[in-house]
mmCIF file of C-alpha atoms and ligand atoms in Angstrom:
data_model
loop_
_atom_site.group_PDB
_atom_site.id
_atom_site.type_symbol
_atom_site.label_atom_id
_atom_site.label_comp_id
_atom_site.label_asym_id
_atom_site.label_seq_id
_atom_site.Cartn_x
_atom_site.Cartn_y
_atom_site.Cartn_z
ATOM 1 C CA MET A 806 45.548 123.437 -111.357
ATOM 2 C CA ASP A 807 47.520 124.509 -108.286
ATOM 3 C CA SER A 808 47.835 128.139 -108.377
ATOM 4 C CA ARG A 809 47.674 129.047 -104.909
ATOM 5 C CA ASN A 810 50.439 130.625 -103.993
ATOM 6 C CA LYS A 811 49.869 133.131 -107.068
ATOM 7 C CA PRO A 812 46.962 135.176 -107.285
ATOM 8 C CA PHE A 813 45.686 134.504 -109.953
ATOM 9 C CA ASP A 814 44.556 131.456 -112.551
ATOM 10 C CA VAL A 815 44.562 133.717 -115.549
ATOM 11 C CA ALA A 816 45.892 136.633 -117.286
ATOM 12 C CA VAL A 817 44.018 137.872 -120.204
ATOM 13 C CA ILE A 818 46.282 139.746 -122.567
ATOM 14 C CA GLY A 819 43.788 142.491 -124.227
ATOM 15 C CA GLY A 820 40.620 144.252 -123.053
ATOM 16 C CA GLY A 821 38.566 143.849 -126.508
ATOM 17 C CA VAL A 822 35.523 142.354 -126.904
ATOM 18 C CA ILE A 823 36.968 139.025 -127.135
ATOM 19 C CA GLY A 824 39.931 139.510 -124.300
ATOM 20 C CA LEU A 825 36.802 140.885 -121.780
ATOM 21 C CA SER A 826 34.201 137.757 -123.049
ATOM 22 C CA VAL A 827 36.621 134.958 -122.318
ATOM 23 C CA ALA A 828 38.200 136.677 -118.884
ATOM 24 C CA TRP A 829 34.270 136.739 -117.844
ATOM 25 C CA ARG A 830 33.279 133.725 -118.358
ATOM 26 C CA ALA A 831 36.563 132.079 -116.865
ATOM 27 C CA THR A 832 35.511 134.419 -113.871
ATOM 28 C CA GLN A 833 32.162 133.061 -113.528
ATOM 29 C CA ARG A 834 33.385 129.203 -113.619
ATOM 30 C CA GLY A 835 35.515 130.304 -110.580
ATOM 31 C CA LEU A 836 39.126 131.192 -112.120
ATOM 32 C CA ARG A 837 40.507 133.996 -110.512
ATOM 33 C CA VAL A 838 41.403 136.560 -113.638
ATOM 34 C CA ILE A 839 43.025 139.473 -114.280
ATOM 35 C CA VAL A 840 42.779 141.740 -117.487
ATOM 36 C CA LEU A 841 45.104 143.485 -118.814
ATOM 37 C CA GLU A 842 44.203 146.074 -121.909
ATOM 38 C CA ARG A 843 47.411 148.967 -123.359
ATOM 39 C CA SER A 844 44.924 151.093 -123.780
ATOM 40 C CA ASP A 845 41.098 151.733 -122.179
ATOM 41 C CA PRO A 846 39.152 148.271 -121.666
ATOM 42 C CA GLY A 847 37.415 148.184 -125.149
ATOM 43 C CA GLY A 848 39.026 151.092 -126.784
ATOM 44 C CA ALA A 849 40.537 149.792 -129.422
ATOM 45 C CA THR A 850 39.809 147.786 -132.145
ATOM 46 C CA SER A 851 36.406 147.182 -130.912
ATOM 47 C CA ARG A 852 35.520 150.615 -130.409
ATOM 48 C CA VAL A 853 35.937 151.345 -134.336
ATOM 49 C CA ALA A 854 33.421 147.767 -134.912
ATOM 50 C CA ALA A 855 30.213 148.320 -136.784
ATOM 51 C CA GLY A 856 28.851 145.372 -134.551
ATOM 52 C CA MET A 857 26.948 143.113 -137.369
ATOM 53 C CA LEU A 858 25.868 139.935 -136.291
ATOM 54 C CA ALA A 859 25.785 138.340 -139.566
ATOM 55 C CA PRO A 860 27.803 134.801 -139.926
ATOM 56 C CA VAL A 861 26.692 134.179 -143.928
ATOM 57 C CA SER A 862 26.652 137.477 -145.312
ATOM 58 C CA GLU A 863 30.467 138.391 -143.749
ATOM 59 C CA ALA A 864 32.401 134.713 -144.601
ATOM 60 C CA VAL A 865 33.779 134.202 -148.003
ATOM 61 C CA LEU A 866 31.895 130.790 -149.343
ATOM 62 C CA THR A 867 35.637 129.280 -149.186
ATOM 63 C CA GLU A 868 36.077 129.642 -145.891
ATOM 64 C CA GLN A 869 33.439 126.656 -144.824
ATOM 65 C CA PRO A 870 34.755 126.193 -140.907
ATOM 66 C CA LEU A 871 34.352 129.847 -140.531
ATOM 67 C CA LEU A 872 31.322 130.079 -141.178
ATOM 68 C CA ALA A 873 29.876 126.805 -139.049
ATOM 69 C CA LEU A 874 31.932 128.952 -136.140
ATOM 70 C CA GLY A 875 29.798 131.928 -136.814
ATOM 71 C CA LEU A 876 26.887 130.626 -136.870
ATOM 72 C CA ALA A 877 27.208 128.558 -134.080
ATOM 73 C CA SER A 878 27.847 131.864 -132.271
ATOM 74 C CA THR A 879 25.096 133.239 -133.805
ATOM 75 C CA ARG A 880 23.179 130.629 -131.728
ATOM 76 C CA ARG A 881 24.910 131.495 -128.673
ATOM 77 C CA TYR A 882 24.098 135.245 -128.798
ATOM 78 C CA ALA A 883 20.741 136.109 -127.455
ATOM 79 C CA GLU A 884 21.370 134.150 -124.014
ATOM 80 C CA PHE A 885 24.899 135.556 -123.955
ATOM 81 C CA VAL A 886 23.374 139.235 -124.178
ATOM 82 C CA ALA A 887 20.490 138.359 -122.189
ATOM 83 C CA GLU A 888 22.855 137.194 -119.455
ATOM 84 C CA LEU A 889 24.976 139.927 -119.684
ATOM 85 C CA GLU A 890 22.572 142.737 -119.605
ATOM 86 C CA GLU A 891 21.048 141.070 -116.305
ATOM 87 C CA ALA A 892 24.414 140.392 -114.660
ATOM 88 C CA SER A 893 26.210 143.752 -115.964
ATOM 89 C CA GLY A 894 23.015 146.343 -115.402
ATOM 90 C CA LEU A 895 23.419 147.692 -118.746
ATOM 91 C CA GLY A 896 21.981 147.551 -122.377
ATOM 92 C CA CYS A 897 23.914 146.275 -125.477
ATOM 93 C CA GLY A 898 21.999 148.317 -127.877
ATOM 94 C CA HIS A 899 21.587 144.192 -129.346
ATOM 95 C CA LEU A 900 19.014 144.902 -132.185
ATOM 96 C CA ARG A 901 16.635 142.528 -133.873
ATOM 97 C CA CYS A 902 16.867 144.307 -136.829
ATOM 98 C CA GLY A 903 17.361 142.166 -139.700
ATOM 99 C CA THR A 904 19.054 143.247 -143.046
ATOM 100 C CA LEU A 905 18.849 144.083 -146.158
ATOM 101 C CA LEU A 906 21.443 143.077 -148.633
ATOM 102 C CA VAL A 907 21.086 145.038 -151.798
ATOM 103 C CA GLY A 908 22.238 145.033 -154.963
ATOM 104 C CA ARG A 909 22.651 147.923 -157.551
ATOM 105 C CA ASP A 910 23.604 146.573 -160.588
ATOM 106 C CA GLY A 911 23.514 143.025 -162.452
ATOM 107 C CA ASP A 912 27.329 141.754 -160.699
ATOM 108 C CA GLU A 913 25.785 142.467 -157.392
ATOM 109 C CA ALA A 914 22.349 141.076 -157.831
ATOM 110 C CA LEU A 915 24.525 138.093 -159.734
ATOM 111 C CA ALA A 916 26.813 137.397 -156.001
ATOM 112 C CA LEU A 917 23.094 138.414 -154.458
ATOM 113 C CA GLU A 918 21.377 135.023 -156.108
ATOM 114 C CA ARG A 919 25.262 133.433 -155.172
ATOM 115 C CA GLU A 920 24.245 134.580 -151.206
ATOM 116 C CA LEU A 921 20.795 133.196 -151.901
ATOM 117 C CA ALA A 922 21.615 130.342 -152.579
ATOM 118 C CA LEU A 923 23.849 129.182 -150.006
ATOM 119 C CA ARG A 924 21.860 130.624 -147.204
ATOM 120 C CA SER A 925 18.522 128.749 -148.946
ATOM 121 C CA SER A 926 21.552 125.126 -149.071
ATOM 122 C CA LEU A 927 21.893 126.543 -145.043
ATOM 123 C CA GLY A 928 18.227 125.638 -144.697
ATOM 124 C CA LEU A 929 18.688 129.469 -142.887
ATOM 125 C CA GLU A 930 16.088 132.442 -143.326
ATOM 126 C CA VAL A 931 16.267 134.353 -146.478
ATOM 127 C CA ARG A 932 13.545 136.169 -148.943
ATOM 128 C CA ARG A 933 14.803 137.207 -152.846
ATOM 129 C CA LEU A 934 13.240 140.590 -152.576
ATOM 130 C CA ARG A 935 12.425 142.877 -156.132
ATOM 131 C CA ALA A 936 13.913 146.998 -155.755
ATOM 132 C CA SER A 937 9.883 148.010 -154.776
ATOM 133 C CA GLU A 938 9.238 145.121 -152.520
ATOM 134 C CA ALA A 939 12.688 146.593 -150.446
ATOM 135 C CA ARG A 940 11.734 150.205 -151.079
ATOM 136 C CA VAL A 941 8.076 149.167 -149.061
ATOM 137 C CA LEU A 942 10.072 147.808 -146.120
ATOM 138 C CA GLU A 943 12.618 150.695 -145.955
ATOM 139 C CA PRO A 944 11.055 153.800 -147.909
ATOM 140 C CA ALA A 945 14.288 155.845 -147.493
ATOM 141 C CA LEU A 946 16.399 153.511 -150.919
ATOM 142 C CA ALA A 947 17.115 154.802 -153.427
ATOM 143 C CA PRO A 948 14.744 153.364 -156.740
ATOM 144 C CA THR A 949 18.222 152.268 -158.103
ATOM 145 C CA LEU A 950 18.326 149.149 -156.738
ATOM 146 C CA ARG A 951 18.161 146.419 -158.869
ATOM 147 C CA LEU A 952 17.242 143.061 -155.866
ATOM 148 C CA ALA A 953 17.741 142.962 -152.154
ATOM 149 C CA LEU A 954 17.867 139.768 -149.988
ATOM 150 C CA ASP A 955 15.961 139.954 -146.709
ATOM 151 C CA ILE A 956 17.790 137.958 -143.901
ATOM 152 C CA PRO A 957 15.961 138.197 -140.185
ATOM 153 C CA ASP A 958 18.140 136.700 -138.520
ATOM 154 C CA ASP A 959 21.300 138.622 -139.251
ATOM 155 C CA HIS A 960 21.044 141.221 -137.144
ATOM 156 C CA ALA A 961 23.833 144.271 -134.563
ATOM 157 C CA ILE A 962 24.572 145.031 -131.593
ATOM 158 C CA ASP A 963 26.697 147.939 -130.321
ATOM 159 C CA PRO A 964 30.075 147.215 -129.235
ATOM 160 C CA ARG A 965 30.844 149.958 -127.966
ATOM 161 C CA ARG A 966 28.007 149.234 -125.224
ATOM 162 C CA LEU A 967 28.993 145.170 -125.492
ATOM 163 C CA THR A 968 32.132 145.748 -124.052
ATOM 164 C CA ALA A 969 30.759 148.676 -121.601
ATOM 165 C CA ALA A 970 28.549 145.198 -120.015
ATOM 166 C CA LEU A 971 31.691 143.198 -120.106
ATOM 167 C CA ALA A 972 34.132 145.138 -118.505
ATOM 168 C CA ALA A 973 31.163 145.787 -115.464
ATOM 169 C CA ALA A 974 30.118 141.950 -115.783
ATOM 170 C CA LEU A 975 33.668 141.019 -115.088
ATOM 171 C CA ARG A 976 33.727 143.106 -111.821
ATOM 172 C CA GLY A 977 31.044 142.491 -110.550
ATOM 173 C CA ALA A 978 31.961 138.716 -111.004
ATOM 174 C CA GLY A 979 35.113 139.727 -108.730
ATOM 175 C CA GLY A 980 37.395 139.370 -112.213
ATOM 176 C CA THR A 981 40.028 142.527 -112.437
ATOM 177 C CA VAL A 982 40.240 144.895 -114.902
ATOM 178 C CA ARG A 983 43.223 147.392 -115.408
ATOM 179 C CA GLY A 984 43.442 149.676 -118.492
ATOM 180 C CA GLN A 985 46.891 150.931 -119.385
ATOM 181 C CA ALA A 986 48.307 148.051 -119.182
ATOM 182 C CA GLU A 987 50.671 146.826 -121.392
ATOM 183 C CA VAL A 988 51.900 143.780 -121.311
ATOM 184 C CA ILE A 989 55.750 143.031 -122.610
ATOM 185 C CA ALA A 990 56.596 138.988 -121.927
ATOM 186 C CA VAL A 991 54.487 136.637 -121.936
ATOM 187 C CA THR A 992 56.953 134.028 -119.146
ATOM 188 C CA ILE A 993 57.793 130.405 -120.458
ATOM 189 C CA GLY A 994 59.839 128.707 -118.519
ATOM 190 C CA ASP A 995 60.390 124.748 -119.125
ATOM 191 C CA GLY A 996 57.688 124.987 -121.241
ATOM 192 C CA ARG A 997 54.886 126.537 -119.075
ATOM 193 C CA VAL A 998 53.486 129.914 -118.405
ATOM 194 C CA GLY A 999 54.715 131.512 -115.268
ATOM 195 C CA GLY A 1000 52.941 135.319 -116.303
ATOM 196 C CA VAL A 1001 53.605 138.022 -117.533
ATOM 197 C CA GLN A 1002 55.488 141.228 -118.032
ATOM 198 C CA LEU A 1003 54.853 144.658 -117.738
ATOM 199 C CA ALA A 1004 57.233 147.193 -117.533
ATOM 200 C CA ASP A 1005 57.787 147.461 -114.091
ATOM 201 C CA GLU A 1006 55.849 143.845 -113.145
ATOM 202 C CA GLN A 1007 55.182 140.843 -113.491
ATOM 203 C CA ILE A 1008 52.239 139.099 -112.823
ATOM 204 C CA SER A 1009 52.119 135.760 -111.448
ATOM 205 C CA CYS A 1010 49.902 132.624 -113.482
ATOM 206 C CA GLU A 1011 48.563 129.691 -114.291
ATOM 207 C CA HIS A 1012 47.419 130.174 -117.800
ATOM 208 C CA VAL A 1013 47.642 133.406 -119.979
ATOM 209 C CA VAL A 1014 45.087 134.466 -122.886
ATOM 210 C CA VAL A 1015 46.686 136.074 -125.579
ATOM 211 C CA ALA A 1016 43.646 138.398 -126.897
ATOM 212 C CA ALA A 1017 45.879 141.533 -127.977
ATOM 213 C CA GLY A 1018 44.307 142.107 -131.963
ATOM 214 C CA SER A 1019 46.835 143.050 -134.137
ATOM 215 C CA TRP A 1020 49.202 143.733 -131.181
ATOM 216 C CA SER A 1021 49.486 139.556 -130.562
ATOM 217 C CA GLY A 1022 51.757 138.631 -132.186
ATOM 218 C CA MET A 1023 54.457 141.564 -130.612
ATOM 219 C CA LEU A 1024 54.949 139.822 -127.466
ATOM 220 C CA ALA A 1025 57.990 138.328 -126.194
ATOM 221 C CA GLY A 1026 58.685 135.608 -124.459
ATOM 222 C CA VAL A 1027 56.625 133.847 -126.877
ATOM 223 C CA PRO A 1028 59.117 131.382 -128.805
ATOM 224 C CA ASP A 1029 59.417 132.068 -132.921
ATOM 225 C CA ASP A 1030 57.689 129.174 -133.558
ATOM 226 C CA ALA A 1031 55.289 129.363 -131.500
ATOM 227 C CA GLN A 1032 54.058 132.504 -132.770
ATOM 228 C CA VAL A 1033 50.551 133.505 -134.498
ATOM 229 C CA PRO A 1034 51.515 135.327 -137.022
ATOM 230 C CA ILE A 1035 48.521 138.595 -137.420
ATOM 231 C CA HIS A 1036 48.487 141.544 -139.282
ATOM 232 C CA PRO A 1037 46.514 144.803 -139.279
ATOM 233 C CA VAL A 1038 44.155 145.721 -142.141
ATOM 234 C CA LYS A 1039 43.007 149.284 -141.017
ATOM 235 C CA GLY A 1040 38.948 149.647 -141.487
ATOM 236 C CA GLN A 1041 37.936 153.573 -140.954
ATOM 237 C CA ILE A 1042 33.946 154.097 -139.863
ATOM 238 C CA LEU A 1043 31.600 157.184 -140.396
ATOM 239 C CA GLU A 1044 29.057 158.181 -137.788
ATOM 240 C CA LEU A 1045 26.218 160.238 -138.268
ATOM 241 C CA ARG A 1046 23.290 161.133 -136.456
ATOM 242 C CA ASP A 1047 19.561 162.318 -137.159
ATOM 243 C CA PRO A 1048 18.455 165.509 -135.585
ATOM 244 C CA SER A 1049 15.173 163.902 -135.925
ATOM 245 C CA GLY A 1050 15.764 160.385 -133.775
ATOM 246 C CA ALA A 1051 15.540 156.873 -134.848
ATOM 247 C CA GLY A 1052 13.546 155.901 -139.048
ATOM 248 C CA LEU A 1053 15.718 157.041 -141.479
ATOM 249 C CA LEU A 1054 16.442 153.240 -141.430
ATOM 250 C CA ALA A 1055 15.055 150.117 -139.145
ATOM 251 C CA ARG A 1056 17.567 147.366 -140.764
ATOM 252 C CA VAL A 1057 21.328 146.899 -141.556
ATOM 253 C CA LEU A 1058 21.800 147.874 -145.294
ATOM 254 C CA ARG A 1059 24.907 145.197 -146.964
ATOM 255 C CA MET A 1060 26.117 146.584 -150.413
ATOM 256 C CA ARG A 1061 29.414 145.608 -152.570
ATOM 257 C CA GLY A 1062 32.516 147.363 -150.203
ATOM 258 C CA GLY A 1063 30.041 148.477 -147.430
ATOM 259 C CA TYR A 1064 27.201 148.736 -144.827
ATOM 260 C CA VAL A 1065 24.567 151.200 -143.033
ATOM 261 C CA VAL A 1066 24.341 149.932 -139.877
ATOM 262 C CA PRO A 1067 21.563 151.319 -137.225
ATOM 263 C CA ARG A 1068 21.820 151.713 -133.734
ATOM 264 C CA GLY A 1069 18.333 152.509 -133.051
ATOM 265 C CA ASP A 1070 18.561 155.972 -131.430
ATOM 266 C CA GLY A 1071 18.862 158.070 -134.865
ATOM 267 C CA ARG A 1072 22.565 157.196 -134.951
ATOM 268 C CA TYR A 1073 24.037 155.159 -138.626
ATOM 269 C CA VAL A 1074 27.126 154.024 -138.801
ATOM 270 C CA LEU A 1075 28.878 153.897 -142.458
ATOM 271 C CA GLY A 1076 31.741 150.892 -142.914
ATOM 272 C CA ALA A 1077 34.789 149.802 -143.578
ATOM 273 C CA THR A 1078 37.314 150.867 -145.365
ATOM 274 C CA MET A 1079 40.199 147.751 -146.059
ATOM 275 C CA GLU A 1080 43.203 149.304 -146.133
ATOM 276 C CA GLU A 1081 46.883 147.567 -145.198
ATOM 277 C CA ARG A 1082 48.991 149.906 -143.428
ATOM 278 C CA GLY A 1083 50.675 148.720 -140.596
ATOM 279 C CA PHE A 1084 49.358 150.387 -137.450
ATOM 280 C CA ASP A 1085 48.445 153.699 -139.344
ATOM 281 C CA THR A 1086 45.362 154.882 -137.559
ATOM 282 C CA THR A 1087 45.358 157.972 -139.670
ATOM 283 C CA VAL A 1088 41.391 158.616 -140.182
ATOM 284 C CA THR A 1089 41.287 159.888 -143.878
ATOM 285 C CA ALA A 1090 39.080 162.452 -146.212
ATOM 286 C CA GLY A 1091 39.505 160.518 -148.933
ATOM 287 C CA ALA A 1092 37.857 157.506 -147.005
ATOM 288 C CA CYS A 1093 35.192 159.563 -145.634
ATOM 289 C CA PHE A 1094 34.717 160.857 -149.156
ATOM 290 C CA ASP A 1095 34.684 157.085 -150.255
ATOM 291 C CA LEU A 1096 31.875 156.091 -147.234
ATOM 292 C CA LEU A 1097 29.510 159.089 -148.266
ATOM 293 C CA ARG A 1098 29.291 158.338 -151.825
ATOM 294 C CA ASP A 1099 27.977 154.975 -151.376
ATOM 295 C CA ALA A 1100 26.228 154.830 -148.828
ATOM 296 C CA ILE A 1101 24.489 158.016 -149.881
ATOM 297 C CA GLU A 1102 23.700 157.012 -153.461
ATOM 298 C CA LEU A 1103 21.901 153.799 -151.294
ATOM 299 C CA VAL A 1104 19.742 156.729 -149.359
ATOM 300 C CA PRO A 1105 19.909 159.574 -150.235
ATOM 301 C CA GLY A 1106 18.666 160.876 -146.532
ATOM 302 C CA LEU A 1107 21.824 160.484 -145.358
ATOM 303 C CA ALA A 1108 23.230 163.334 -146.569
ATOM 304 C CA GLU A 1109 20.934 165.107 -144.486
ATOM 305 C CA LEU A 1110 22.310 164.299 -141.404
ATOM 306 C CA ALA A 1111 25.026 165.136 -139.317
ATOM 307 C CA ILE A 1112 29.027 164.039 -139.085
ATOM 308 C CA GLU A 1113 29.138 162.256 -135.446
ATOM 309 C CA GLN A 1114 32.875 160.913 -136.130
ATOM 310 C CA LEU A 1115 35.479 159.043 -138.170
ATOM 311 C CA SER A 1116 37.158 156.754 -136.328
ATOM 312 C CA ALA A 1117 39.938 153.808 -137.831
ATOM 313 C CA GLY A 1118 40.718 150.875 -136.382
ATOM 314 C CA LEU A 1119 42.963 147.264 -136.689
ATOM 315 C CA ARG A 1120 41.012 144.582 -138.011
ATOM 316 C CA PRO A 1121 44.306 141.518 -136.617
ATOM 317 C CA ALA A 1122 43.841 139.454 -139.760
ATOM 318 C CA THR A 1123 46.059 135.633 -140.312
ATOM 319 C CA PRO A 1124 47.561 134.466 -143.415
ATOM 320 C CA ASP A 1125 44.480 132.175 -143.682
ATOM 321 C CA ASN A 1126 41.579 134.663 -142.561
ATOM 322 C CA LEU A 1127 40.801 132.474 -139.784
ATOM 323 C CA PRO A 1128 41.470 133.662 -135.739
ATOM 324 C CA ALA A 1129 43.216 131.365 -134.067
ATOM 325 C CA ILE A 1130 41.606 129.494 -131.010
ATOM 326 C CA GLY A 1131 42.708 126.985 -128.570
ATOM 327 C CA PRO A 1132 45.826 126.202 -126.758
ATOM 328 C CA GLY A 1133 49.230 127.431 -127.886
ATOM 329 C CA ALA A 1134 52.695 125.613 -127.788
ATOM 330 C CA ALA A 1135 53.969 125.586 -124.186
ATOM 331 C CA ALA A 1136 51.265 124.305 -121.657
ATOM 332 C CA GLY A 1137 49.022 127.184 -119.950
ATOM 333 C CA LEU A 1138 49.753 129.603 -123.143
ATOM 334 C CA HIS A 1139 45.745 130.592 -125.046
ATOM 335 C CA TRP A 1140 45.521 132.225 -127.952
ATOM 336 C CA ALA A 1141 42.374 134.082 -129.077
ATOM 337 C CA THR A 1142 42.544 135.779 -131.565
ATOM 338 C CA GLY A 1143 43.102 136.516 -135.042
ATOM 339 C CA HIS A 1144 39.233 137.170 -135.837
ATOM 340 C CA TYR A 1145 39.459 139.680 -138.586
ATOM 341 C CA ARG A 1146 36.141 141.280 -139.790
ATOM 342 C CA HIS A 1147 34.148 138.639 -136.917
ATOM 343 C CA GLY A 1148 35.174 139.388 -133.692
ATOM 344 C CA VAL A 1149 32.473 140.972 -132.179
ATOM 345 C CA LEU A 1150 30.503 138.144 -133.827
ATOM 346 C CA LEU A 1151 32.936 134.952 -132.360
ATOM 347 C CA ALA A 1152 33.257 136.510 -129.122
ATOM 348 C CA PRO A 1153 30.557 133.779 -127.244
ATOM 349 C CA VAL A 1154 31.820 131.350 -128.819
ATOM 350 C CA THR A 1155 35.953 131.810 -128.947
ATOM 351 C CA ALA A 1156 35.018 132.633 -124.902
ATOM 352 C CA GLU A 1157 33.309 129.015 -124.330
ATOM 353 C CA LEU A 1158 35.853 127.407 -126.421
ATOM 354 C CA VAL A 1159 39.220 129.086 -124.242
ATOM 355 C CA VAL A 1160 37.204 128.669 -121.466
ATOM 356 C CA GLY A 1161 36.477 124.896 -122.245
ATOM 357 C CA GLY A 1162 40.409 124.252 -122.920
ATOM 358 C CA ILE A 1163 41.574 126.173 -119.399
ATOM 359 C CA LEU A 1164 39.543 123.963 -117.601
ATOM 360 C CA GLY A 1165 40.177 120.961 -120.180
ATOM 361 C CA ASP A 1166 36.138 120.487 -120.768
ATOM 362 C CA ASP A 1167 35.052 118.243 -123.781
ATOM 363 C CA GLN A 1168 34.662 119.516 -126.771
ATOM 364 C CA LEU A 1169 31.773 121.589 -127.675
ATOM 365 C CA ASP A 1170 28.553 120.282 -128.433
ATOM 366 C CA GLY A 1171 28.824 119.913 -132.448
ATOM 367 C CA ILE A 1172 31.833 122.594 -132.745
ATOM 368 C CA ASP A 1173 35.142 121.400 -134.255
ATOM 369 C CA ALA A 1174 38.019 123.723 -133.723
ATOM 370 C CA SER A 1175 40.436 122.106 -135.347
ATOM 371 C CA ALA A 1176 41.078 124.660 -138.500
ATOM 372 C CA PHE A 1177 41.332 127.328 -135.690
ATOM 373 C CA ALA A 1178 44.348 125.549 -133.944
ATOM 374 C CA PRO A 1179 47.099 128.000 -133.338
ATOM 375 C CA ALA A 1180 49.589 125.401 -133.930
ATOM 376 C CA ARG A 1181 48.858 125.474 -137.884
ATOM 377 C CA PHE A 1182 50.830 128.970 -137.515
ATOM 378 C CA ALA A 1183 54.252 127.006 -136.601
ATOM 379 C CA THR A 1184 56.423 126.794 -138.858
ATOM 380 C CA VAL A 1185 55.879 129.937 -140.039
ATOM 381 C CA GLY A 1186 56.147 131.690 -136.955
ATOM 382 C CA ALA A 1187 59.840 130.157 -137.278
ATOM 383 C CA GLY A 1188 60.168 130.679 -140.719
ATOM 384 C CA ALA A 1189 59.089 134.984 -140.147
HETATM 385 N N1 LIG B 2534 32.891 143.549 -139.194
HETATM 386 C C1 LIG B 2534 33.097 144.737 -140.048
HETATM 387 C C2 LIG B 2534 34.167 144.800 -140.876
HETATM 388 O O1 LIG B 2534 35.303 144.463 -140.969
HETATM 389 O O2 LIG B 2534 34.420 146.054 -142.098
#
């Protein structure tokens, strides 16, 4: 790559968990990287993520490639976080807490039996628990429980601390992060990327990585037939705080339609709605009610906690619910977007794949990324 006359090798559009992870890993490999974020780094969807690291629980059973990618990222996570914490000097709130999947009625218990069978067939650790056994592990659970699965390897992380650590590590490694820097267009000429266009500035570079989440499809300059169609799916989460500190719940709880994620310090995140409302991020009384109703039914003690914040974020969804990771139609154009409900989990493996693509590495050990090729949308983009 000959980019000696250009200030950067790589411009990453989007400073969320995906963009920052790609940028950090690229900088570590010796590339000169700038991250351009339209709001504040980590200030959009990543700020509203719950941070569950749960590849099987989150994957729909028919999405086998996604499951494989999630498992590959899970295998990388502990090392990724340890290296990041060391590099940044900041903690990421990585809780090796395990998850309890809970069923409250016959239908939910049946769904848990399927989850148990899938996990067992994959050789993943899972333990079937009667309600009374689950309540020994988590005494705050209501007695109305029907069945539970104990999943010791599904963990959680605090996405806000994770993005802060990524931004610090990236800067420490020599990368540049700019907030309030909205990219309007990708400059493409003669079939290759030349840089990015901001409102009042052009930045030249050899490679552009589109990691702009729900905003990824709005960039001018990308030909229609090279676009990745992304639409936002709104999620509202509610944060609670126990004034007496941690202890009410140790594990992540997942039930049909929602979850409760402990942060390990007396804070709990209740999530999340799934709403098709375009780019609307209004927080609503109805969402607050629904989230509290389901969680308090399961853990009555949550009713005593203080409300900290209700927030809304926009998950970036593709038509097939799989992310778009890898090279695009123009030379030097790369996509790292469409991670939908899985951005935090998939950040380490996405960064590896994208940086590998930029540097022309051989295929990463055992990862088949063909299902995530952005080119699968070529005709969709052209027709849109
Ligand atoms: N990954 C959690 C959510 O999308 O709600």
